[in-house]
Amino acid sequence: MRRWISVAAAVVAALLGVAAHVSLYSPISPLPLRLPVSPLTFTPNNLLQRAEKLGEGRLQGPEDVYVDGDGTLYTASRDGWIKRMHAANRSWEDWRLVGGSSLLGLTLSVSGDDVLICDADKGLLKVGKEEVVVLASEVNGSKIRFADDVIEASDGSGVYFSDASTRFGLHEYFLDLLEARPNGRLLKFDPSTKETTVVLADLAFPNGVALSSDQDFLVVCETWRFRCLKHWLKGKKTGETEVFIDNLPGGPDNIKLAPDGSFWIAVLQFRSKGMDLLHRSPTAKKVVAAFPKVVKALQTRGIGGMVMNVGSDGKIRRVLDDSDGKVMSFVTSAMEFQGYLYVGSLHSNFVGKFDLRSDHPL
Ligand SMILES: *[C@@H]1O[C@H](CO)[C@@H](O)[C@H](O)[C@H]1NC(C)=O
Ligand SMILES: *[C@@H]1O[C@H](CO)[C@@H](O)[C@H](O)[C@H]1NC(C)=O
């Protein structure tokens, strides 16, 4: 009997210890997230395993890719450099130094001389020949905590960019996902007034942003709500927002307009039976988040690569993947140019180049 009492006392003490640790150290205040079973299931085709590796070893975690009209490929590396590859001779150049390790989405400015880039820590930057200018680091007095992706309207009327989370930065992104509160927003920088305004608030980790071919709407992807929204900029629905595509099999990351008016969306494999279950319990998520090693393990578990081509009507047309991440894991962006898809990944040391005509199964 005495023995049982001491065992019970030890168990109670351990539980109290965990509870105290969780209440002291859990950085999140989670909500439950109930997801319908995704009807979009795909048989892996592993076509991305065919990707040719560009700049292997020279690049560190090229999260986003951008190809200009001449075929020059731009990407930002974790070493703080914007690097580019010339189409004609395929030689790489350390092009412009920004610094830091948090460079994400980038695009060429309408003028063509500068790169607009999101630095997750510093905000929206303009990288010119001579200098780096911070265009926006706060909006209405609230700090931009996690600038993520950017696109500029071709008439120069505005630069749209996402602030994925006002609560957690780049290295804590998984906590935002566990918390499941809409902590992000879509912002617009106006080059003529230099002012930044909120276009859409309360977004669930707004990540990629793209403009339609007529620039009459934009699409912004909400990573952990597993959907992308369509926001009208022109026409009779101006200012209205609707769902573009939802219930995706993973978390949409960057989105890019394709030459034919469709979009390429990189989809992170953040959904699994286990994660869907964990999301139902705020208590379980709060406990998990109190242990950084567990969070890290969840975050870095084998994540394959997937990209989807989606029509301007929101219908999926084509899926390419590397289901076990053998060649391309954690694919974060894809941009099409002249029959090839250029694929970026936060976990790779190269940009993948995939021939879109090679669509036969392996
Ligand atoms: C490659 O081409 C670019 C642009 O045409 C040029 O500036 C660069 O010097 C070339 N690099 C090499 C190694 O030939
Ligand atoms: C700016 O912030 C203030 C105070 O938080 C708020 O009342 C106001 O609505 C905000 N304005 C805009 C345009 O978001």
mmCIF file of C-alpha atoms and ligand atoms in Angstrom:
data_model
loop_
_atom_site.group_PDB
_atom_site.id
_atom_site.type_symbol
_atom_site.label_atom_id
_atom_site.label_comp_id
_atom_site.label_asym_id
_atom_site.label_seq_id
_atom_site.Cartn_x
_atom_site.Cartn_y
_atom_site.Cartn_z
ATOM 1 C CA MET A 1 0.000 0.000 0.000
ATOM 2 C CA ARG A 2 2.779 2.422 1.034
ATOM 3 C CA ARG A 3 4.502 1.625 -2.236
ATOM 4 C CA TRP A 4 1.451 2.503 -4.289
ATOM 5 C CA ILE A 5 1.074 5.764 -2.441
ATOM 6 C CA SER A 6 4.637 6.785 -3.206
ATOM 7 C CA VAL A 7 4.282 5.766 -6.874
ATOM 8 C CA ALA A 8 1.055 7.803 -7.132
ATOM 9 C CA ALA A 9 2.740 10.744 -5.424
ATOM 10 C CA ALA A 10 5.651 10.551 -7.878
ATOM 11 C CA VAL A 11 3.253 10.465 -10.855
ATOM 12 C CA VAL A 12 1.294 13.445 -9.530
ATOM 13 C CA ALA A 13 4.539 15.358 -8.915
ATOM 14 C CA ALA A 14 5.725 14.604 -12.469
ATOM 15 C CA LEU A 15 2.429 15.739 -13.953
ATOM 16 C CA LEU A 16 2.513 18.931 -11.912
ATOM 17 C CA GLY A 17 6.083 19.481 -13.096
ATOM 18 C CA VAL A 18 5.046 19.133 -16.746
ATOM 19 C CA ALA A 19 2.025 21.384 -16.167
ATOM 20 C CA ALA A 20 4.222 24.021 -14.553
ATOM 21 C CA HIS A 21 6.749 23.768 -17.382
ATOM 22 C CA VAL A 22 4.006 24.099 -19.986
ATOM 23 C CA SER A 23 2.340 27.069 -18.310
ATOM 24 C CA LEU A 24 5.707 28.798 -17.870
ATOM 25 C CA TYR A 25 7.308 28.024 -21.206
ATOM 26 C CA SER A 26 4.660 27.314 -23.816
ATOM 27 C CA PRO A 27 4.859 30.307 -26.146
ATOM 28 C CA ILE A 28 1.503 29.674 -27.817
ATOM 29 C CA SER A 29 -2.138 30.244 -27.032
ATOM 30 C CA PRO A 30 -3.615 27.732 -29.453
ATOM 31 C CA LEU A 31 -7.030 27.296 -30.997
ATOM 32 C CA PRO A 32 -8.342 23.969 -32.266
ATOM 33 C CA LEU A 33 -8.209 23.504 -36.031
ATOM 34 C CA ARG A 34 -10.657 20.998 -37.486
ATOM 35 C CA LEU A 35 -9.834 20.125 -41.040
ATOM 36 C CA PRO A 36 -12.046 18.143 -43.356
ATOM 37 C CA VAL A 37 -10.306 15.173 -44.878
ATOM 38 C CA SER A 38 -8.679 16.518 -48.011
ATOM 39 C CA PRO A 39 -10.481 15.108 -51.041
ATOM 40 C CA LEU A 40 -7.387 15.903 -53.045
ATOM 41 C CA THR A 41 -5.250 12.830 -52.805
ATOM 42 C CA PHE A 42 -2.632 12.109 -55.383
ATOM 43 C CA THR A 43 -0.664 9.094 -56.338
ATOM 44 C CA PRO A 44 2.960 10.215 -56.110
ATOM 45 C CA ASN A 45 4.580 10.555 -59.536
ATOM 46 C CA ASN A 46 8.022 11.580 -58.261
ATOM 47 C CA LEU A 47 8.569 13.594 -61.430
ATOM 48 C CA LEU A 48 10.446 16.285 -59.511
ATOM 49 C CA GLN A 49 13.193 13.736 -58.973
ATOM 50 C CA ARG A 50 14.118 14.449 -62.594
ATOM 51 C CA ALA A 51 14.999 18.051 -61.830
ATOM 52 C CA GLU A 52 18.430 19.193 -62.885
ATOM 53 C CA LYS A 53 20.367 20.900 -60.079
ATOM 54 C CA LEU A 54 21.388 24.490 -60.735
ATOM 55 C CA GLY A 55 23.974 26.253 -58.592
ATOM 56 C CA GLU A 56 24.428 23.212 -56.380
ATOM 57 C CA GLY A 57 26.527 24.057 -53.336
ATOM 58 C CA ARG A 58 26.636 27.711 -54.207
ATOM 59 C CA LEU A 59 23.132 28.335 -52.900
ATOM 60 C CA GLN A 60 21.842 27.837 -49.380
ATOM 61 C CA GLY A 61 18.099 27.412 -48.972
ATOM 62 C CA PRO A 62 16.934 29.316 -52.073
ATOM 63 C CA GLU A 63 13.363 29.789 -50.838
ATOM 64 C CA ASP A 64 12.074 31.819 -53.775
ATOM 65 C CA VAL A 65 13.024 32.016 -57.458
ATOM 66 C CA TYR A 66 12.394 34.713 -60.021
ATOM 67 C CA VAL A 67 13.178 34.578 -63.750
ATOM 68 C CA ASP A 68 13.230 37.819 -65.758
ATOM 69 C CA GLY A 69 12.317 38.265 -69.425
ATOM 70 C CA ASP A 70 15.885 37.432 -70.527
ATOM 71 C CA GLY A 71 15.881 34.178 -68.610
ATOM 72 C CA THR A 72 18.173 35.419 -65.850
ATOM 73 C CA LEU A 73 17.361 33.503 -62.674
ATOM 74 C CA TYR A 74 17.400 35.322 -59.334
ATOM 75 C CA THR A 75 17.269 33.814 -55.876
ATOM 76 C CA ALA A 76 18.257 34.761 -52.327
ATOM 77 C CA SER A 77 20.608 32.562 -50.344
ATOM 78 C CA ARG A 78 20.805 32.128 -46.541
ATOM 79 C CA ASP A 79 24.240 33.839 -46.660
ATOM 80 C CA GLY A 80 22.536 37.175 -47.338
ATOM 81 C CA TRP A 81 23.367 37.361 -51.068
ATOM 82 C CA ILE A 82 20.981 37.754 -53.950
ATOM 83 C CA LYS A 83 22.537 35.472 -56.554
ATOM 84 C CA ARG A 84 21.705 35.172 -60.202
ATOM 85 C CA MET A 85 22.412 32.855 -63.104
ATOM 86 C CA HIS A 86 22.792 34.137 -66.665
ATOM 87 C CA ALA A 87 20.763 32.170 -69.165
ATOM 88 C CA ALA A 88 23.312 32.282 -71.999
ATOM 89 C CA ASN A 89 26.379 30.884 -70.245
ATOM 90 C CA ARG A 90 24.760 29.487 -67.058
ATOM 91 C CA SER A 91 27.330 31.204 -64.907
ATOM 92 C CA TRP A 92 26.373 32.231 -61.389
ATOM 93 C CA GLU A 93 27.141 35.579 -59.885
ATOM 94 C CA ASP A 94 26.948 36.771 -56.260
ATOM 95 C CA TRP A 95 24.995 39.772 -57.397
ATOM 96 C CA ARG A 96 23.946 41.998 -54.516
ATOM 97 C CA LEU A 97 24.653 41.650 -50.811
ATOM 98 C CA VAL A 98 21.800 42.358 -48.440
ATOM 99 C CA GLY A 99 23.039 40.491 -45.353
ATOM 100 C CA GLY A 100 21.247 38.490 -42.693
ATOM 101 C CA SER A 101 19.886 34.989 -43.130
ATOM 102 C CA SER A 102 16.182 35.687 -43.572
ATOM 103 C CA LEU A 103 15.733 36.686 -47.214
ATOM 104 C CA LEU A 104 12.576 35.191 -48.715
ATOM 105 C CA GLY A 105 10.292 36.245 -51.600
ATOM 106 C CA LEU A 106 11.703 38.444 -54.342
ATOM 107 C CA THR A 107 10.684 40.051 -57.621
ATOM 108 C CA LEU A 108 12.185 42.561 -60.017
ATOM 109 C CA SER A 109 10.712 46.032 -59.629
ATOM 110 C CA VAL A 110 8.686 47.462 -62.507
ATOM 111 C CA SER A 111 11.589 49.774 -63.366
ATOM 112 C CA GLY A 112 13.758 46.668 -63.807
ATOM 113 C CA ASP A 113 16.728 48.164 -61.960
ATOM 114 C CA ASP A 114 15.949 47.024 -58.461
ATOM 115 C CA VAL A 115 14.940 43.881 -56.678
ATOM 116 C CA LEU A 116 12.090 44.028 -54.198
ATOM 117 C CA ILE A 117 12.649 41.449 -51.509
ATOM 118 C CA CYS A 118 11.085 40.357 -48.230
ATOM 119 C CA ASP A 119 13.515 40.095 -45.361
ATOM 120 C CA ALA A 120 11.558 38.203 -42.723
ATOM 121 C CA ASP A 121 13.303 40.190 -39.972
ATOM 122 C CA LYS A 122 13.578 43.662 -41.501
ATOM 123 C CA GLY A 123 10.487 44.034 -43.690
ATOM 124 C CA LEU A 124 10.131 44.980 -47.347
ATOM 125 C CA LEU A 125 13.434 46.024 -48.953
ATOM 126 C CA LYS A 126 14.435 47.594 -52.252
ATOM 127 C CA VAL A 127 17.853 46.433 -53.370
ATOM 128 C CA GLY A 128 19.365 48.838 -55.871
ATOM 129 C CA LYS A 129 22.788 49.059 -57.516
ATOM 130 C CA GLU A 130 24.253 51.143 -54.738
ATOM 131 C CA GLU A 131 22.111 50.669 -51.682
ATOM 132 C CA VAL A 132 19.532 48.679 -49.795
ATOM 133 C CA VAL A 133 16.491 50.709 -48.711
ATOM 134 C CA VAL A 134 13.905 49.547 -46.185
ATOM 135 C CA LEU A 135 10.570 50.431 -47.809
ATOM 136 C CA ALA A 136 8.389 49.182 -44.962
ATOM 137 C CA SER A 137 9.166 47.827 -41.504
ATOM 138 C CA GLU A 138 5.871 48.655 -39.815
ATOM 139 C CA VAL A 139 2.287 49.404 -40.665
ATOM 140 C CA ASN A 140 0.237 51.835 -38.630
ATOM 141 C CA GLY A 141 2.661 51.489 -35.715
ATOM 142 C CA SER A 142 2.686 47.688 -35.726
ATOM 143 C CA LYS A 143 5.979 45.980 -36.600
ATOM 144 C CA ILE A 144 6.159 43.800 -39.694
ATOM 145 C CA ARG A 145 7.407 40.654 -38.016
ATOM 146 C CA PHE A 146 7.610 38.187 -40.882
ATOM 147 C CA ALA A 147 7.727 39.728 -44.373
ATOM 148 C CA ASP A 148 7.366 36.737 -46.663
ATOM 149 C CA ASP A 149 6.509 37.280 -50.331
ATOM 150 C CA VAL A 150 6.116 40.248 -52.693
ATOM 151 C CA ILE A 151 4.731 41.207 -56.103
ATOM 152 C CA GLU A 152 4.445 44.605 -57.773
ATOM 153 C CA ALA A 153 1.565 45.751 -59.980
ATOM 154 C CA SER A 154 2.955 46.467 -63.453
ATOM 155 C CA ASP A 155 1.337 49.929 -63.570
ATOM 156 C CA GLY A 156 3.477 50.859 -60.560
ATOM 157 C CA SER A 157 0.410 51.486 -58.388
ATOM 158 C CA GLY A 158 1.449 49.250 -55.540
ATOM 159 C CA VAL A 159 3.665 46.578 -54.091
ATOM 160 C CA TYR A 160 1.703 43.788 -52.416
ATOM 161 C CA PHE A 161 3.450 41.741 -49.752
ATOM 162 C CA SER A 162 2.609 39.365 -46.945
ATOM 163 C CA ASP A 163 3.435 39.582 -43.243
ATOM 164 C CA ALA A 164 3.013 35.920 -42.346
ATOM 165 C CA SER A 165 2.752 36.419 -38.612
ATOM 166 C CA THR A 166 2.737 39.312 -36.187
ATOM 167 C CA ARG A 167 3.563 36.886 -33.344
ATOM 168 C CA PHE A 168 6.331 34.596 -34.554
ATOM 169 C CA GLY A 169 9.374 35.122 -36.772
ATOM 170 C CA LEU A 170 10.917 32.946 -39.484
ATOM 171 C CA HIS A 171 12.672 30.553 -37.109
ATOM 172 C CA GLU A 172 9.488 30.022 -35.106
ATOM 173 C CA TYR A 173 7.090 29.574 -37.997
ATOM 174 C CA PHE A 174 5.960 26.185 -36.759
ATOM 175 C CA LEU A 175 4.649 27.788 -33.568
ATOM 176 C CA ASP A 176 2.347 29.964 -35.646
ATOM 177 C CA LEU A 177 1.040 26.845 -37.346
ATOM 178 C CA LEU A 178 0.477 25.096 -33.981
ATOM 179 C CA GLU A 179 -1.211 28.152 -32.531
ATOM 180 C CA ALA A 180 -3.664 28.227 -35.452
ATOM 181 C CA ARG A 181 -4.682 31.828 -34.884
ATOM 182 C CA PRO A 182 -4.872 34.125 -37.889
ATOM 183 C CA ASN A 183 -1.859 36.255 -36.978
ATOM 184 C CA GLY A 184 -0.939 37.445 -40.481
ATOM 185 C CA ARG A 185 -1.910 40.096 -42.975
ATOM 186 C CA LEU A 186 -1.534 41.187 -46.571
ATOM 187 C CA LEU A 187 0.002 44.640 -46.980
ATOM 188 C CA LYS A 188 0.384 47.165 -49.767
ATOM 189 C CA PHE A 189 3.209 49.642 -50.158
ATOM 190 C CA ASP A 190 2.357 52.647 -52.307
ATOM 191 C CA PRO A 191 5.514 53.886 -54.087
ATOM 192 C CA SER A 192 4.062 57.380 -54.662
ATOM 193 C CA THR A 193 3.135 58.102 -51.039
ATOM 194 C CA LYS A 194 5.641 55.642 -49.459
ATOM 195 C CA GLU A 195 2.815 54.516 -47.207
ATOM 196 C CA THR A 196 1.982 50.966 -46.226
ATOM 197 C CA THR A 197 -1.594 49.886 -45.582
ATOM 198 C CA VAL A 198 -3.355 46.673 -44.581
ATOM 199 C CA VAL A 199 -5.233 45.078 -47.492
ATOM 200 C CA LEU A 200 -6.425 41.952 -45.640
ATOM 201 C CA ALA A 201 -6.096 41.276 -41.906
ATOM 202 C CA ASP A 202 -6.565 38.084 -39.836
ATOM 203 C CA LEU A 203 -4.975 35.747 -42.364
ATOM 204 C CA ALA A 204 -3.658 32.308 -41.455
ATOM 205 C CA PHE A 205 0.044 32.559 -42.280
ATOM 206 C CA PRO A 206 -0.256 34.491 -45.558
ATOM 207 C CA ASN A 207 2.654 33.309 -47.615
ATOM 208 C CA GLY A 208 2.837 33.536 -51.445
ATOM 209 C CA VAL A 209 1.268 36.461 -53.313
ATOM 210 C CA ALA A 210 0.680 36.581 -57.087
ATOM 211 C CA LEU A 211 -1.184 38.822 -59.515
ATOM 212 C CA SER A 212 -3.409 37.472 -62.275
ATOM 213 C CA SER A 213 -2.354 38.000 -65.885
ATOM 214 C CA ASP A 214 -4.754 40.959 -66.262
ATOM 215 C CA GLN A 215 -3.878 42.111 -62.750
ATOM 216 C CA ASP A 216 -7.580 42.263 -61.985
ATOM 217 C CA PHE A 217 -7.139 40.073 -58.908
ATOM 218 C CA LEU A 218 -4.413 38.806 -56.653
ATOM 219 C CA VAL A 219 -4.078 35.445 -54.971
ATOM 220 C CA VAL A 220 -2.662 35.104 -51.469
ATOM 221 C CA CYS A 221 -2.019 31.670 -49.937
ATOM 222 C CA GLU A 222 -2.800 30.924 -46.292
ATOM 223 C CA THR A 223 -0.378 28.162 -45.418
ATOM 224 C CA TRP A 224 -1.916 26.445 -42.424
ATOM 225 C CA ARG A 225 -5.515 26.993 -43.506
ATOM 226 C CA PHE A 226 -4.498 24.968 -46.553
ATOM 227 C CA ARG A 227 -6.101 27.353 -48.986
ATOM 228 C CA CYS A 228 -5.507 30.426 -51.168
ATOM 229 C CA LEU A 229 -7.749 33.485 -51.403
ATOM 230 C CA LYS A 230 -8.608 35.584 -54.421
ATOM 231 C CA HIS A 231 -8.867 39.331 -53.790
ATOM 232 C CA TRP A 232 -10.336 41.540 -56.526
ATOM 233 C CA LEU A 233 -8.417 44.690 -57.474
ATOM 234 C CA LYS A 234 -10.419 45.767 -60.528
ATOM 235 C CA GLY A 235 -13.922 45.455 -61.945
ATOM 236 C CA LYS A 236 -17.274 45.295 -60.212
ATOM 237 C CA LYS A 237 -16.011 43.023 -57.410
ATOM 238 C CA THR A 238 -13.163 45.370 -56.446
ATOM 239 C CA GLY A 239 -12.273 44.944 -52.786
ATOM 240 C CA GLU A 240 -14.083 41.612 -52.431
ATOM 241 C CA THR A 241 -12.335 38.436 -51.330
ATOM 242 C CA GLU A 242 -13.316 34.849 -52.115
ATOM 243 C CA VAL A 243 -11.757 31.415 -51.857
ATOM 244 C CA PHE A 244 -9.538 30.597 -54.842
ATOM 245 C CA ILE A 245 -8.709 27.001 -53.865
ATOM 246 C CA ASP A 246 -9.137 25.251 -50.529
ATOM 247 C CA ASN A 247 -8.680 21.992 -48.671
ATOM 248 C CA LEU A 248 -5.292 21.425 -50.257
ATOM 249 C CA PRO A 249 -3.352 18.292 -49.284
ATOM 250 C CA GLY A 250 -0.631 20.489 -47.748
ATOM 251 C CA GLY A 251 0.256 24.059 -46.873
ATOM 252 C CA PRO A 252 0.527 26.357 -49.891
ATOM 253 C CA ASP A 253 3.751 28.358 -49.888
ATOM 254 C CA ASN A 254 4.770 30.623 -52.785
ATOM 255 C CA ILE A 255 2.527 31.098 -55.816
ATOM 256 C CA LYS A 256 3.630 32.387 -59.235
ATOM 257 C CA LEU A 257 1.800 33.359 -62.372
ATOM 258 C CA ALA A 258 2.586 31.070 -65.318
ATOM 259 C CA PRO A 259 2.879 32.381 -68.917
ATOM 260 C CA ASP A 260 -0.564 30.942 -69.840
ATOM 261 C CA GLY A 261 -2.348 32.727 -66.982
ATOM 262 C CA SER A 262 -2.435 29.732 -64.635
ATOM 263 C CA PHE A 263 -0.495 29.577 -61.370
ATOM 264 C CA TRP A 264 2.189 27.360 -59.873
ATOM 265 C CA ILE A 265 1.775 26.754 -56.158
ATOM 266 C CA ALA A 266 4.376 25.031 -53.983
ATOM 267 C CA VAL A 267 2.638 22.842 -51.399
ATOM 268 C CA LEU A 268 4.368 21.907 -48.131
ATOM 269 C CA GLN A 269 3.503 18.514 -46.706
ATOM 270 C CA PHE A 270 2.299 19.871 -43.385
ATOM 271 C CA ARG A 271 -0.792 17.687 -43.334
ATOM 272 C CA SER A 272 -0.753 14.171 -41.995
ATOM 273 C CA LYS A 273 -3.195 12.089 -39.968
ATOM 274 C CA GLY A 274 -1.103 12.794 -36.869
ATOM 275 C CA MET A 275 -0.964 16.559 -37.434
ATOM 276 C CA ASP A 276 -4.691 16.750 -38.228
ATOM 277 C CA LEU A 277 -5.326 14.959 -34.917
ATOM 278 C CA LEU A 278 -2.906 17.148 -32.940
ATOM 279 C CA HIS A 279 -4.619 20.246 -34.344
ATOM 280 C CA ARG A 280 -7.902 19.238 -32.689
ATOM 281 C CA SER A 281 -6.497 19.608 -29.186
ATOM 282 C CA PRO A 282 -5.315 23.034 -28.020
ATOM 283 C CA THR A 283 -4.013 21.443 -24.805
ATOM 284 C CA ALA A 284 -1.876 18.928 -26.680
ATOM 285 C CA LYS A 285 -0.513 21.707 -28.897
ATOM 286 C CA LYS A 286 0.268 23.877 -25.904
ATOM 287 C CA VAL A 287 2.197 20.985 -24.325
ATOM 288 C CA VAL A 288 4.092 20.197 -27.542
ATOM 289 C CA ALA A 289 5.064 23.850 -28.038
ATOM 290 C CA ALA A 290 6.666 23.973 -24.568
ATOM 291 C CA PHE A 291 9.342 21.527 -25.732
ATOM 292 C CA PRO A 292 11.481 23.091 -28.490
ATOM 293 C CA LYS A 293 13.057 19.728 -29.350
ATOM 294 C CA VAL A 294 9.652 18.201 -30.071
ATOM 295 C CA VAL A 295 8.682 21.218 -32.190
ATOM 296 C CA LYS A 296 11.948 20.905 -34.103
ATOM 297 C CA ALA A 297 11.355 17.189 -34.689
ATOM 298 C CA LEU A 298 7.848 17.837 -36.027
ATOM 299 C CA GLN A 299 9.114 20.666 -38.189
ATOM 300 C CA THR A 300 12.037 18.851 -39.772
ATOM 301 C CA ARG A 301 10.504 15.388 -40.201
ATOM 302 C CA GLY A 302 10.873 14.147 -43.750
ATOM 303 C CA ILE A 303 8.898 16.489 -45.926
ATOM 304 C CA GLY A 304 8.721 15.735 -49.623
ATOM 305 C CA GLY A 305 8.254 18.281 -52.382
ATOM 306 C CA MET A 306 5.094 19.116 -54.324
ATOM 307 C CA VAL A 307 4.081 21.749 -56.849
ATOM 308 C CA MET A 308 0.687 22.232 -58.451
ATOM 309 C CA ASN A 309 -0.434 23.999 -61.558
ATOM 310 C CA VAL A 310 -3.820 25.612 -60.939
ATOM 311 C CA GLY A 311 -5.909 27.375 -63.584
ATOM 312 C CA SER A 312 -7.132 30.936 -63.072
ATOM 313 C CA ASP A 313 -10.487 29.278 -62.271
ATOM 314 C CA GLY A 314 -8.935 27.570 -59.216
ATOM 315 C CA LYS A 315 -8.955 24.074 -60.770
ATOM 316 C CA ILE A 316 -5.919 21.829 -60.396
ATOM 317 C CA ARG A 317 -4.418 20.894 -63.757
ATOM 318 C CA ARG A 318 -1.178 19.194 -62.935
ATOM 319 C CA VAL A 319 0.775 17.972 -59.915
ATOM 320 C CA LEU A 320 4.492 17.217 -59.767
ATOM 321 C CA ASP A 321 6.069 15.780 -56.672
ATOM 322 C CA ASP A 322 8.976 14.077 -55.013
ATOM 323 C CA SER A 323 7.028 12.226 -52.356
ATOM 324 C CA ASP A 324 9.971 11.223 -50.146
ATOM 325 C CA GLY A 325 12.057 14.274 -50.918
ATOM 326 C CA LYS A 326 14.826 12.205 -52.530
ATOM 327 C CA VAL A 327 15.943 15.029 -54.801
ATOM 328 C CA MET A 328 13.686 17.946 -53.932
ATOM 329 C CA SER A 329 12.319 18.204 -50.410
ATOM 330 C CA PHE A 330 10.507 21.098 -48.758
ATOM 331 C CA VAL A 331 9.766 22.793 -52.091
ATOM 332 C CA THR A 332 8.798 26.404 -51.426
ATOM 333 C CA SER A 333 8.424 27.981 -54.904
ATOM 334 C CA ALA A 334 8.154 27.264 -58.619
ATOM 335 C CA MET A 335 8.363 29.631 -61.580
ATOM 336 C CA GLU A 336 7.766 28.677 -65.197
ATOM 337 C CA PHE A 337 9.800 30.145 -68.022
ATOM 338 C CA GLN A 338 9.972 28.923 -71.618
ATOM 339 C CA GLY A 339 8.906 25.361 -70.973
ATOM 340 C CA TYR A 340 10.924 24.846 -67.816
ATOM 341 C CA LEU A 341 9.958 25.034 -64.177
ATOM 342 C CA TYR A 342 12.487 26.551 -61.779
ATOM 343 C CA VAL A 343 11.968 25.145 -58.307
ATOM 344 C CA GLY A 344 13.191 26.670 -55.025
ATOM 345 C CA SER A 345 13.476 24.972 -51.631
ATOM 346 C CA LEU A 346 14.338 26.246 -48.186
ATOM 347 C CA HIS A 347 16.078 22.925 -47.466
ATOM 348 C CA SER A 348 18.134 22.551 -50.667
ATOM 349 C CA ASN A 349 21.465 23.889 -51.820
ATOM 350 C CA PHE A 350 20.367 24.262 -55.442
ATOM 351 C CA VAL A 351 17.478 25.404 -57.631
ATOM 352 C CA GLY A 352 15.768 22.583 -59.515
ATOM 353 C CA LYS A 353 15.146 22.921 -63.246
ATOM 354 C CA PHE A 354 12.389 20.702 -64.556
ATOM 355 C CA ASP A 355 11.525 20.191 -68.219
ATOM 356 C CA LEU A 356 7.739 20.545 -68.336
ATOM 357 C CA ARG A 357 7.515 18.447 -71.492
ATOM 358 C CA SER A 358 8.807 15.362 -69.673
ATOM 359 C CA ASP A 359 5.534 14.317 -68.126
ATOM 360 C CA HIS A 360 5.858 10.545 -68.433
ATOM 361 C CA PRO A 361 5.872 8.661 -65.150
ATOM 362 C CA LEU A 362 9.285 7.506 -63.992
HETATM 363 C C1 LIG B 1 28.057 35.248 -68.630
HETATM 364 O O1 LIG B 1 27.159 36.133 -69.278
HETATM 365 C C2 LIG B 1 26.949 37.369 -68.592
HETATM 366 C C3 LIG B 1 25.846 38.146 -69.310
HETATM 367 O O2 LIG B 1 25.889 37.984 -70.683
HETATM 368 C C4 LIG B 1 28.257 38.124 -68.508
HETATM 369 O O3 LIG B 1 28.064 39.362 -67.836
HETATM 370 C C5 LIG B 1 29.249 37.267 -67.728
HETATM 371 O O4 LIG B 1 30.510 37.910 -67.674
HETATM 372 C C6 LIG B 1 29.401 35.895 -68.371
HETATM 373 N N1 LIG B 1 30.205 35.057 -67.495
HETATM 374 C C7 LIG B 1 31.114 34.201 -67.923
HETATM 375 C C8 LIG B 1 31.875 33.424 -66.910
HETATM 376 O O5 LIG B 1 31.333 34.035 -69.116
HETATM 377 C C1 LIG B 2 -4.290 52.114 -36.815
HETATM 378 O O1 LIG B 2 -4.182 51.745 -35.456
HETATM 379 C C2 LIG B 2 -5.175 52.319 -34.615
HETATM 380 C C3 LIG B 2 -4.819 52.005 -33.193
HETATM 381 O O2 LIG B 2 -4.440 50.652 -33.027
HETATM 382 C C4 LIG B 2 -6.538 51.798 -35.053
HETATM 383 O O3 LIG B 2 -7.540 52.351 -34.250
HETATM 384 C C5 LIG B 2 -6.755 52.162 -36.514
HETATM 385 O O4 LIG B 2 -7.974 51.596 -36.966
HETATM 386 C C6 LIG B 2 -5.627 51.667 -37.380
HETATM 387 N N1 LIG B 2 -5.781 52.159 -38.732
HETATM 388 C C7 LIG B 2 -5.684 51.394 -39.799
HETATM 389 C C8 LIG B 2 -5.843 52.074 -41.112
HETATM 390 O O5 LIG B 2 -5.476 50.206 -39.741
#
